[in-house]
Structure formats: C-alpha cells, structure tokens
PDB file of C-alpha atoms in Angstrom:
ATOM      1  CA  UNK M 145       0.251  16.349  40.719  1.00 94.00           C
ATOM      2  CA  UNK M 146      -2.007  15.844  43.710  1.00 95.00           C
ATOM      3  CA  UNK M 147      -3.857  13.023  41.989  1.00 96.00           C
ATOM      4  CA  UNK M 148      -1.662  10.332  43.646  1.00 95.00           C
ATOM      5  CA  UNK M 149      -4.174   7.519  42.940  1.00 96.00           C
ATOM      6  CA  UNK M 150      -4.790   8.384  39.257  1.00 97.00           C
ATOM      7  CA  UNK M 151      -3.938   5.319  37.178  1.00 97.00           C
ATOM      8  CA  UNK M 152      -5.120   6.375  33.651  1.00 97.00           C
ATOM      9  CA  UNK M 153      -4.849   9.786  32.022  1.00 98.00           C
ATOM     10  CA  UNK M 154      -5.994  10.264  28.432  1.00 97.00           C
ATOM     11  CA  UNK M 155      -5.790  13.733  27.013  1.00 97.00           C
ATOM     12  CA  UNK M 156      -5.583  12.938  23.336  1.00 96.00           C
ATOM     13  CA  UNK M 157      -6.901  15.114  20.543  1.00 96.00           C
ATOM     14  CA  UNK M 158      -6.589  18.458  22.321  1.00 97.00           C
ATOM     15  CA  UNK M 159      -4.367  21.435  21.794  1.00 96.00           C
ATOM     16  CA  UNK M 160      -1.813  20.943  24.509  1.00 97.00           C
ATOM     17  CA  UNK M 161       1.495  22.686  23.947  1.00 96.00           C
ATOM     18  CA  UNK M 162       3.046  21.670  27.221  1.00 96.00           C
ATOM     19  CA  UNK M 163       2.708  18.824  29.809  1.00 96.00           C
ATOM     20  CA  UNK M 164       3.133  20.110  33.425  1.00 96.00           C
ATOM     21  CA  UNK M 165       6.187  18.924  35.370  1.00 96.00           C
ATOM     22  CA  UNK M 166       3.820  17.852  38.173  1.00 97.00           C
ATOM     23  CA  UNK M 167       2.876  14.850  36.062  1.00 97.00           C
ATOM     24  CA  UNK M 168       5.703  13.053  37.789  1.00 96.00           C
ATOM     25  CA  UNK M 169       3.855  13.315  41.106  1.00 97.00           C
ATOM     26  CA  UNK M 170       1.093  11.125  39.726  1.00 97.00           C
ATOM     27  CA  UNK M 171       2.894   8.156  41.054  1.00 95.00           C
ATOM     28  CA  UNK M 172       0.031   5.629  40.299  1.00 97.00           C
ATOM     29  CA  UNK M 173      -0.108   6.279  36.534  1.00 98.00           C
ATOM     30  CA  UNK M 174      -0.089   3.088  34.575  1.00 97.00           C
ATOM     31  CA  UNK M 175      -1.327   4.627  31.149  1.00 97.00           C
ATOM     32  CA  UNK M 176      -0.698   7.956  29.729  1.00 98.00           C
ATOM     33  CA  UNK M 177      -2.147   8.957  26.315  1.00 97.00           C
ATOM     34  CA  UNK M 178      -0.975  12.292  24.780  1.00 97.00           C
ATOM     35  CA  UNK M 179      -1.924  11.587  21.194  1.00 97.00           C
ATOM     36  CA  UNK M 180      -2.675  14.234  18.633  1.00 97.00           C
ATOM     37  CA  UNK M 181      -1.683  17.445  20.574  1.00 97.00           C
ATOM     38  CA  UNK M 182       0.999  20.024  19.899  1.00 97.00           C
ATOM     39  CA  UNK M 183       3.602  19.026  22.470  1.00 97.00           C
ATOM     40  CA  UNK M 184       7.173  19.911  21.573  1.00 96.00           C
ATOM     41  CA  UNK M 185       8.805  18.143  24.547  1.00 96.00           C
ATOM     42  CA  UNK M 186       8.113  15.949  27.562  1.00 97.00           C
ATOM     43  CA  UNK M 187       9.016  17.083  31.062  1.00 97.00           C
ATOM     44  CA  UNK M 188      11.958  15.353  32.794  1.00 96.00           C
ATOM     45  CA  UNK M 189       9.753  14.472  35.715  1.00 97.00           C
ATOM     46  CA  UNK M 190       8.057  11.799  33.543  1.00 97.00           C
ATOM     47  CA  UNK M 191      10.898   9.452  34.568  1.00 96.00           C
ATOM     48  CA  UNK M 192       9.449   9.443  38.033  1.00 97.00           C
ATOM     49  CA  UNK M 193       6.431   7.390  36.799  1.00 97.00           C
ATOM     50  CA  UNK M 194       7.660   4.016  38.087  1.00 97.00           C
ATOM     51  CA  UNK M 195       4.423   2.213  37.355  1.00 97.00           C
ATOM     52  CA  UNK M 196       3.805   3.499  33.885  1.00 98.00           C
ATOM     53  CA  UNK M 197       3.043   0.674  31.449  1.00 97.00           C
ATOM     54  CA  UNK M 198       1.875   2.568  28.410  1.00 97.00           C
ATOM     55  CA  UNK M 199       3.019   5.828  27.088  1.00 98.00           C
ATOM     56  CA  UNK M 200       1.645   7.119  23.796  1.00 97.00           C
ATOM     57  CA  UNK M 201       2.603  10.464  22.453  1.00 97.00           C
ATOM     58  CA  UNK M 202       1.891   9.859  18.624  1.00 97.00           C
ATOM     59  CA  UNK M 203       1.273  12.714  16.271  1.00 96.00           C
ATOM     60  CA  UNK M 204       2.731  15.712  18.319  1.00 97.00           C
ATOM     61  CA  UNK M 205       5.581  17.993  17.444  1.00 96.00           C
ATOM     62  CA  UNK M 206       8.243  16.466  19.767  1.00 97.00           C
ATOM     63  CA  UNK M 207      11.730  17.277  18.703  1.00 96.00           C
ATOM     64  CA  UNK M 208      13.561  15.397  21.532  1.00 95.00           C
ATOM     65  CA  UNK M 209      12.895  12.945  24.339  1.00 97.00           C
ATOM     66  CA  UNK M 210      14.276  13.538  27.898  1.00 97.00           C
ATOM     67  CA  UNK M 211      16.933  11.029  28.917  1.00 96.00           C
ATOM     68  CA  UNK M 212      14.986  10.580  32.081  1.00 97.00           C
ATOM     69  CA  UNK M 213      12.520   8.450  30.074  1.00 96.00           C
ATOM     70  CA  UNK M 214      14.718   5.584  31.179  1.00 96.00           C
ATOM     71  CA  UNK M 215      13.385   5.980  34.684  1.00 96.00           C
ATOM     72  CA  UNK M 216      10.054   4.505  33.624  1.00 97.00           C
ATOM     73  CA  UNK M 217      11.133   0.975  34.711  1.00 96.00           C
ATOM     74  CA  UNK M 218       7.757  -0.607  34.171  1.00 97.00           C
ATOM     75  CA  UNK M 219       7.234   0.793  30.674  1.00 97.00           C
ATOM     76  CA  UNK M 220       6.004  -1.924  28.246  1.00 96.00           C
ATOM     77  CA  UNK M 221       4.697   0.095  25.282  1.00 97.00           C
ATOM     78  CA  UNK M 222       6.296   3.441  24.148  1.00 97.00           C
ATOM     79  CA  UNK M 223       4.916   5.028  20.968  1.00 97.00           C
ATOM     80  CA  UNK M 224       6.006   8.394  19.552  1.00 97.00           C
ATOM     81  CA  UNK M 225       4.952   7.862  16.044  1.00 95.00           C
ATOM     82  CA  UNK M 226       4.821  10.846  13.671  1.00 95.00           C
ATOM     83  CA  UNK M 227       6.780  13.457  15.451  1.00 95.00           C
ATOM     84  CA  UNK M 228      10.017  15.369  14.665  1.00 95.00           C
ATOM     85  CA  UNK M 229      12.525  13.246  16.668  1.00 95.00           C
ATOM     86  CA  UNK M 230      15.978  13.135  15.215  1.00 93.00           C
ATOM     87  CA  UNK M 231      17.447  10.722  17.897  1.00 93.00           C
ATOM     88  CA  UNK M 232      16.369   8.360  20.621  1.00 96.00           C
ATOM     89  CA  UNK M 233      18.235   8.788  23.895  1.00 96.00           C
ATOM     90  CA  UNK M 234      20.473   5.830  24.813  1.00 95.00           C
ATOM     91  CA  UNK M 235      19.071   5.877  28.336  1.00 96.00           C
ATOM     92  CA  UNK M 236      15.902   4.354  27.028  1.00 96.00           C
ATOM     93  CA  UNK M 237      17.610   1.048  27.565  1.00 95.00           C
ATOM     94  CA  UNK M 238      17.185   1.545  31.315  1.00 96.00           C
ATOM     95  CA  UNK M 239      13.501   0.866  30.824  1.00 96.00           C
ATOM     96  CA  UNK M 240      14.221  -2.881  30.855  1.00 95.00           C
ATOM     97  CA  UNK M 241      10.591  -3.934  30.598  1.00 96.00           C
ATOM     98  CA  UNK M 242      10.074  -2.247  27.180  1.00 97.00           C
ATOM     99  CA  UNK M 243       8.698  -4.577  24.592  1.00 96.00           C
ATOM    100  CA  UNK M 244       7.136  -2.403  21.967  1.00 95.00           C
ATOM    101  CA  UNK M 245       8.785   0.717  20.632  1.00 96.00           C
ATOM    102  CA  UNK M 246       7.216   2.698  17.829  1.00 95.00           C
ATOM    103  CA  UNK M 247       9.230   5.557  16.340  1.00 95.00           C
ATOM    104  CA  UNK M 248       7.903   5.488  12.833  1.00 93.00           C
ATOM    105  CA  UNK M 249       7.451   8.747  10.910  1.00 92.00           C
ATOM    106  CA  UNK M 250      10.144  10.805  12.550  1.00 94.00           C
ATOM    107  CA  UNK M 251      13.483  12.130  11.338  1.00 93.00           C
ATOM    108  CA  UNK M 252      15.813   9.419  12.912  1.00 93.00           C
ATOM    109  CA  UNK M 253      19.149   8.893  11.270  1.00 91.00           C
ATOM    110  CA  UNK M 254      20.043   5.966  13.578  1.00 93.00           C
ATOM    111  CA  UNK M 255      19.139   4.218  16.794  1.00 95.00           C
ATOM    112  CA  UNK M 256      21.281   3.912  19.969  1.00 95.00           C
ATOM    113  CA  UNK M 257      23.328   0.739  20.340  1.00 94.00           C
ATOM    114  CA  UNK M 258      21.919   0.263  23.833  1.00 94.00           C
ATOM    115  CA  UNK M 259      18.649  -0.831  22.370  1.00 94.00           C
ATOM    116  CA  UNK M 260      20.254  -4.300  21.845  1.00 93.00           C
ATOM    117  CA  UNK M 261      20.140  -4.835  25.604  1.00 95.00           C
ATOM    118  CA  UNK M 262      16.297  -4.648  25.599  1.00 95.00           C
ATOM    119  CA  UNK M 263      14.018  -7.635  24.856  1.00 93.00           C
ATOM    120  CA  UNK M 264      11.995  -5.988  22.204  1.00 94.00           C
ATOM    121  CA  UNK M 265       9.190  -7.931  20.588  1.00 93.00           C
ATOM    122  CA  UNK M 266       8.335  -5.125  18.075  1.00 93.00           C
ATOM    123  CA  UNK M 267      10.218  -2.048  16.762  1.00 94.00           C
ATOM    124  CA  UNK M 268       8.334  -0.014  14.261  1.00 93.00           C
ATOM    125  CA  UNK M 269      10.335   2.407  11.997  1.00 91.00           C
ATOM    126  CA  UNK M 270       8.154   2.747   8.970  1.00 86.00           C
ATOM    127  CA  UNK M 271       4.493   2.752   7.931  1.00 77.00           C
ATOM    128  CA  UNK M 272       5.337   0.221   5.365  1.00 75.00           C
ATOM    129  CA  UNK M 273       7.343  -2.101   7.658  1.00 82.00           C
ATOM    130  CA  UNK M 274       6.320  -5.756   7.153  1.00 78.00           C
ATOM    131  CA  UNK M 275       7.833  -7.369  10.264  1.00 79.00           C
ATOM    132  CA  UNK M 276       8.101  -6.158  13.844  1.00 84.00           C
ATOM    133  CA  UNK M 277      11.787  -6.719  14.375  1.00 84.00           C
ATOM    134  CA  UNK M 278      14.440  -5.975  11.746  1.00 83.00           C
ATOM    135  CA  UNK M 279      18.138  -7.095  11.335  1.00 86.00           C
ATOM    136  CA  UNK M 280      20.348  -4.270  12.449  1.00 89.00           C
ATOM    137  CA  UNK M 281      23.932  -3.563  11.678  1.00 90.00           C
ATOM    138  CA  UNK M 282      26.318  -1.735  13.979  1.00 92.00           C
ATOM    139  CA  UNK M 283      27.946   1.409  12.531  1.00 91.00           C
ATOM    140  CA  UNK M 284      29.761   4.605  13.700  1.00 91.00           C
ATOM    141  CA  UNK M 285      28.270   8.016  13.638  1.00 89.00           C
ATOM    142  CA  UNK M 286      30.923  10.063  11.530  1.00 88.00           C
ATOM    143  CA  UNK M 287      30.110  13.224  13.554  1.00 88.00           C
ATOM    144  CA  UNK M 288      30.314  11.960  17.062  1.00 89.00           C
ATOM    145  CA  UNK M 289      32.179   8.648  16.716  1.00 90.00           C
ATOM    146  CA  UNK M 290      29.353   6.953  18.650  1.00 91.00           C
ATOM    147  CA  UNK M 291      28.554   3.340  18.047  1.00 92.00           C
ATOM    148  CA  UNK M 292      25.037   3.247  16.493  1.00 92.00           C
ATOM    149  CA  UNK M 293      22.440   0.833  15.037  1.00 92.00           C
ATOM    150  CA  UNK M 294      21.280   1.191  11.449  1.00 91.00           C
ATOM    151  CA  UNK M 295      19.143  -0.764   8.956  1.00 88.00           C
ATOM    152  CA  UNK M 296      17.449  -0.418   5.611  1.00 84.00           C
ATOM    153  CA  UNK M 297      14.722   1.886   7.100  1.00 86.00           C
ATOM    154  CA  UNK M 298      17.167   4.356   8.467  1.00 88.00           C
ATOM    155  CA  UNK M 299      17.835   7.240   8.221  1.00 86.00           C
ATOM    156  CA  UNK M 300      14.315   8.628   8.308  1.00 82.00           C
ATOM    157  CA  UNK M 301      14.673  12.025   6.828  1.00 74.00           C
ATOM    158  CA  UNK M 302      12.081  14.861   6.377  1.00 64.00           C
ATOM    159  CA  UNK M 303      10.729  15.411   2.931  1.00 53.00           C
ATOM    160  CA  UNK M 304      11.433  18.393   0.792  1.00 51.00           C
ATOM    161  CA  UNK M 305       8.716  21.060   1.229  1.00 48.00           C
ATOM    162  CA  UNK M 306       7.980  21.222  -2.389  1.00 43.00           C
ATOM    163  CA  UNK M 307       7.837  17.463  -3.100  1.00 41.00           C
ATOM    164  CA  UNK M 308       5.239  16.330  -0.540  1.00 39.00           C
ATOM    165  CA  UNK M 309       2.609  15.650  -3.136  1.00 41.00           C
ATOM    166  CA  UNK M 310       4.982  13.395  -5.140  1.00 40.00           C
ATOM    167  CA  UNK M 311       6.108  11.169  -2.223  1.00 38.00           C
ATOM    168  CA  UNK M 312       4.376   8.038  -0.773  1.00 39.00           C
ATOM    169  CA  UNK M 313       3.396   7.923   2.832  1.00 40.00           C
ATOM    170  CA  UNK M 314       6.465   6.645   4.615  1.00 39.00           C
ATOM    171  CA  UNK M 315       9.191   8.082   6.837  1.00 39.00           C
ATOM    172  CA  UNK M 316       8.777  11.615   8.353  1.00 37.00           C
ATOM    173  CA  UNK M 317       6.645  13.721   6.027  1.00 39.00           C
ATOM    174  CA  UNK M 318       6.216  17.353   6.996  1.00 40.00           C
ATOM    175  CA  UNK M 319       2.565  17.218   6.237  1.00 39.00           C
ATOM    176  CA  UNK M 320       2.025  14.541   8.942  1.00 40.00           C
ATOM    177  CA  UNK M 321       3.426  16.995  11.436  1.00 40.00           C
ATOM    178  CA  UNK M 322       1.331  19.833  10.161  1.00 45.00           C
ATOM    179  CA  UNK M 323      -1.841  18.162  11.366  1.00 45.00           C
ATOM    180  CA  UNK M 324      -2.945  16.408   8.003  1.00 47.00           C
ATOM    181  CA  UNK M 325      -5.601  13.949   8.965  1.00 51.00           C
ATOM    182  CA  UNK M 326      -5.328  10.250   8.113  1.00 52.00           C
ATOM    183  CA  UNK M 327      -8.504  10.560   5.967  1.00 57.00           C
ATOM    184  CA  UNK M 328      -6.903  13.104   3.794  1.00 54.00           C
ATOM    185  CA  UNK M 329      -3.866  10.950   3.439  1.00 50.00           C
ATOM    186  CA  UNK M 330      -5.871   7.818   2.630  1.00 54.00           C
ATOM    187  CA  UNK M 331      -7.812   9.760  -0.016  1.00 56.00           C
ATOM    188  CA  UNK M 332      -4.571  11.109  -1.617  1.00 53.00           C
ATOM    189  CA  UNK M 333      -3.133   7.615  -1.568  1.00 51.00           C
ATOM    190  CA  UNK M 334      -6.090   6.229  -3.561  1.00 52.00           C
ATOM    191  CA  UNK M 335      -6.196   9.027  -6.057  1.00 54.00           C
ATOM    192  CA  UNK M 336      -2.399   9.620  -6.421  1.00 51.00           C
ATOM    193  CA  UNK M 337      -0.719   8.665  -9.757  1.00 51.00           C
ATOM    194  CA  UNK M 338       2.987   9.107 -10.123  1.00 50.00           C
ATOM    195  CA  UNK M 339       4.384   9.482 -13.601  1.00 55.00           C
ATOM    196  CA  UNK M 340       7.908   8.645 -14.734  1.00 54.00           C
ATOM    197  CA  UNK M 341       9.047  10.496 -17.843  1.00 56.00           C
ATOM    198  CA  UNK M 342      12.084   9.830 -19.923  1.00 56.00           C
ATOM    199  CA  UNK M 343      14.162  12.664 -21.390  1.00 58.00           C
ATOM    200  CA  UNK M 344      14.340  12.241 -25.085  1.00 55.00           C
ATOM    201  CA  UNK M 345      14.587  14.357 -28.268  1.00 51.00           C
ATOM    202  CA  UNK M 346      11.758  16.688 -29.092  1.00 52.00           C
ATOM    203  CA  UNK M 347       8.668  14.609 -29.954  1.00 54.00           C
ATOM    204  CA  UNK M 348       4.988  15.368 -29.958  1.00 54.00           C
ATOM    205  CA  UNK M 349       2.922  15.165 -26.913  1.00 54.00           C
ATOM    206  CA  UNK M 350       0.965  11.960 -27.961  1.00 54.00           C
ATOM    207  CA  UNK M 351       4.188  10.082 -28.345  1.00 55.00           C
ATOM    208  CA  UNK M 352       5.445  11.306 -24.935  1.00 53.00           C
ATOM    209  CA  UNK M 353       2.095  10.190 -23.390  1.00 53.00           C
ATOM    210  CA  UNK M 354       2.493   6.822 -24.766  1.00 56.00           C
ATOM    211  CA  UNK M 355       6.035   6.534 -23.213  1.00 56.00           C
ATOM    212  CA  UNK M 356       4.833   7.591 -19.675  1.00 56.00           C
ATOM    213  CA  UNK M 357       5.067   4.864 -16.980  1.00 60.00           C
ATOM    214  CA  UNK M 358       2.319   5.243 -14.313  1.00 60.00           C
ATOM    215  CA  UNK M 359       2.959   3.955 -10.829  1.00 59.00           C
ATOM    216  CA  UNK M 360      -0.027   3.581  -8.493  1.00 63.00           C
ATOM    217  CA  UNK M 361      -0.316   2.959  -4.786  1.00 64.00           C
ATOM    218  CA  UNK M 362       0.840  -0.418  -3.649  1.00 66.00           C
ATOM    219  CA  UNK M 363      -2.026  -2.648  -2.355  1.00 68.00           C
ATOM    220  CA  UNK M 364      -2.003  -3.763   1.367  1.00 68.00           C
ATOM    221  CA  UNK M 365      -0.235  -7.143   1.913  1.00 72.00           C
ATOM    222  CA  UNK M 366      -3.537  -8.621   2.804  1.00 72.00           C
ATOM    223  CA  UNK M 367      -5.042  -7.469  -0.484  1.00 75.00           C
ATOM    224  CA  UNK M 368      -2.039  -9.011  -2.298  1.00 76.00           C
ATOM    225  CA  UNK M 369      -2.666 -12.333  -0.726  1.00 79.00           C
ATOM    226  CA  UNK M 370      -6.401 -12.201  -1.790  1.00 81.00           C
ATOM    227  CA  UNK M 371      -5.421 -11.226  -5.253  1.00 81.00           C
ATOM    228  CA  UNK M 372      -2.944 -14.078  -5.471  1.00 81.00           C
ATOM    229  CA  UNK M 373      -5.614 -16.549  -4.395  1.00 84.00           C
ATOM    230  CA  UNK M 374      -8.045 -15.175  -6.887  1.00 84.00           C
ATOM    231  CA  UNK M 375      -5.342 -15.607  -9.628  1.00 83.00           C
ATOM    232  CA  UNK M 376      -4.600 -19.159  -8.488  1.00 85.00           C
ATOM    233  CA  UNK M 377      -8.299 -20.037  -8.501  1.00 85.00           C
ATOM    234  CA  UNK M 378      -8.740 -18.602 -12.049  1.00 86.00           C
ATOM    235  CA  UNK M 379      -5.678 -20.597 -13.105  1.00 84.00           C
ATOM    236  CA  UNK M 380      -7.026 -23.829 -11.698  1.00 84.00           C
ATOM    237  CA  UNK M 381     -10.394 -23.264 -13.326  1.00 81.00           C
ATOM    238  CA  UNK M 382      -8.718 -22.517 -16.636  1.00 82.00           C
ATOM    239  CA  UNK M 383      -6.614 -25.766 -16.257  1.00 80.00           C
ATOM    240  CA  UNK M 384      -9.763 -27.728 -15.289  1.00 79.00           C
ATOM    241  CA  UNK M 385     -11.598 -26.233 -18.366  1.00 75.00           C
ATOM    242  CA  UNK M 386      -8.703 -27.184 -20.614  1.00 73.00           C
ATOM    243  CA  UNK M 387      -8.699 -30.743 -19.174  1.00 72.00           C
ATOM    244  CA  UNK M 388     -12.476 -31.047 -19.985  1.00 69.00           C
ATOM    245  CA  UNK M 389     -11.855 -29.740 -23.481  1.00 66.00           C
ATOM    246  CA  UNK M 390      -9.123 -32.298 -24.009  1.00 67.00           C
ATOM    247  CA  UNK M 391     -11.333 -35.109 -22.683  1.00 65.00           C
ATOM    248  CA  UNK M 392     -14.054 -33.981 -24.916  1.00 64.00           C
ATOM    249  CA  UNK M 393     -11.772 -33.995 -27.822  1.00 68.00           C
ATOM    250  CA  UNK M 394     -10.579 -37.552 -27.062  1.00 67.00           C
ATOM    251  CA  UNK M 395     -14.114 -38.728 -26.854  1.00 61.00           C
ATOM    252  CA  UNK M 396     -15.024 -37.069 -30.098  1.00 66.00           C
ATOM    253  CA  UNK M 397     -11.963 -38.523 -31.824  1.00 67.00           C
ATOM    254  CA  UNK M 398     -12.741 -41.970 -30.487  1.00 62.00           C
ATOM    255  CA  UNK M 399     -16.383 -41.597 -31.815  1.00 61.00           C
ATOM    256  CA  UNK M 400     -15.067 -40.499 -35.148  1.00 63.00           C
ATOM    257  CA  UNK M 401     -12.781 -43.563 -35.228  1.00 60.00           C
ATOM    258  CA  UNK M 402     -15.628 -45.952 -34.349  1.00 57.00           C
ATOM    259  CA  UNK M 403     -17.918 -44.390 -36.997  1.00 54.00           C
ATOM    260  CA  UNK M 404     -15.189 -44.643 -39.576  1.00 54.00           C
ATOM    261  CA  UNK M 405     -14.494 -48.237 -38.892  1.00 52.00           C
ATOM    262  CA  UNK M 406     -18.174 -49.102 -39.021  1.00 50.00           C
TER     263      UNK M 406
END
C-alpha cells in the first residue's frame, strides 16, 4: 500500500488466496492482473483505484464481486472469466468508462439492468459467443422482483459433477474452476466424440452401432470459412471441367457430322 507510484501490478499464475486491503492505497495503479490464482473475493478497497484502466481476474475462484467496484471510474476493461460468480453487482454501472466486460464461464443467471447505461463495446458471456454485443430482453427475477437483463446465453449454470466429460466447453464448468489447463481442454475437445443412442426394442450390438449418431467438436468459424472456400473452389473446378467436357462433346459431334456428310 505504500507503493503510491506503482502503475502496473501483475501477479498472475501464483497461488494467491487473498488480495490485501492495502491495494486500495496504490493510487497510481492503471493495470492490475490477478489471472490464474485462487482468489475467492476482491477487497472493497479496490474501489479506491480511480486511475485503474484494466482489471483482469480470470480463472480464480471468485464467488462474488464487491459493489465498490463501481468506484473504479476510469476502468475500461474488466475481465472475470472462468470464476464462480452468480451475479454482477448493479453498482458496476458507476464505472462509466467501462467498454469491455468479460464474464464468460461463470454461473450467472442474469445481468443487472443498470448495464444498459454503459457504453459497452464488447460483452462476453460464452466461450462460443460469435459477436461482442448481444440483444438483451428485460425480465423480472421471480425471487426478488428485480428488473434484470437476459439473453440466449443466460443463465450460465454449473455442470453436473458426473457429466463433465460429456459436455462441450461452454458456460461455467466445474473443471475449469478446478484448475484444469487449457491444453487439457483442447486435447479433450479434439478427441471427444459424443454418441446419441435411441431406445429401441432389444437388438444385437451391431445393429445398435449402425444406429448411433456421432457428434464431433464444431470447427472454429475461421475454419468453417476456409472449408466453405475450399468447397466453392472444388465446385467451380467441377463446373469448369463439365464445361470442357461438354465443349469436347460438341466438337466431337461436329466432327462426326462432317465426316458423315463427306
């Protein structure tokens, strides 16, 4: 807390279980990176960091955010991906300079209505999200009666403990929180095959195998574009080849006609 001129603090990939309250006295901080630790909460004093532009606390064990986070009036980028958050405090709207909010991979059931007052350029809710800002609908929380925001990617619920191996990587998966590395995830995604089986009358195993649908990991959008280009090129080549064949046939037919007439 005595480091009044400290502007950047990066303590990612450690085993921190707590962030000291005196962090709020580091008044010159503009960037704070807490990624990949074991933090379960952030101190209230973090709201005293008036110059903070970037706050990254991805892949921790955060279960809540202090409402004082709204005091970070210069905050531009706030990322808490892959934690255990069930809600985002409505006070976050007080951070009026916030442009990028990443809350993907948590346990959110909804977002606070106050987010609509922010000029967000990107809001990430899912690893598979294809666009930075989504169309939200207003709703009412049946338990509290509070006005909330919801969309197709909410709620983000934790997976069932016994079903982790059968789920794709999206939303809040417990294994993400339990320190599973991205390399392990990527390896599983490549090798994972999901089988869909239909309940029928008793039949032999071979017949059942023939009736099993296999679902493999969906390619990245960039890969899909390349695949589309490849298919289009093949189609054009085939059409061109067909055109050449038809021209050859016409020439051959013309030669046959000439030969016949001669």
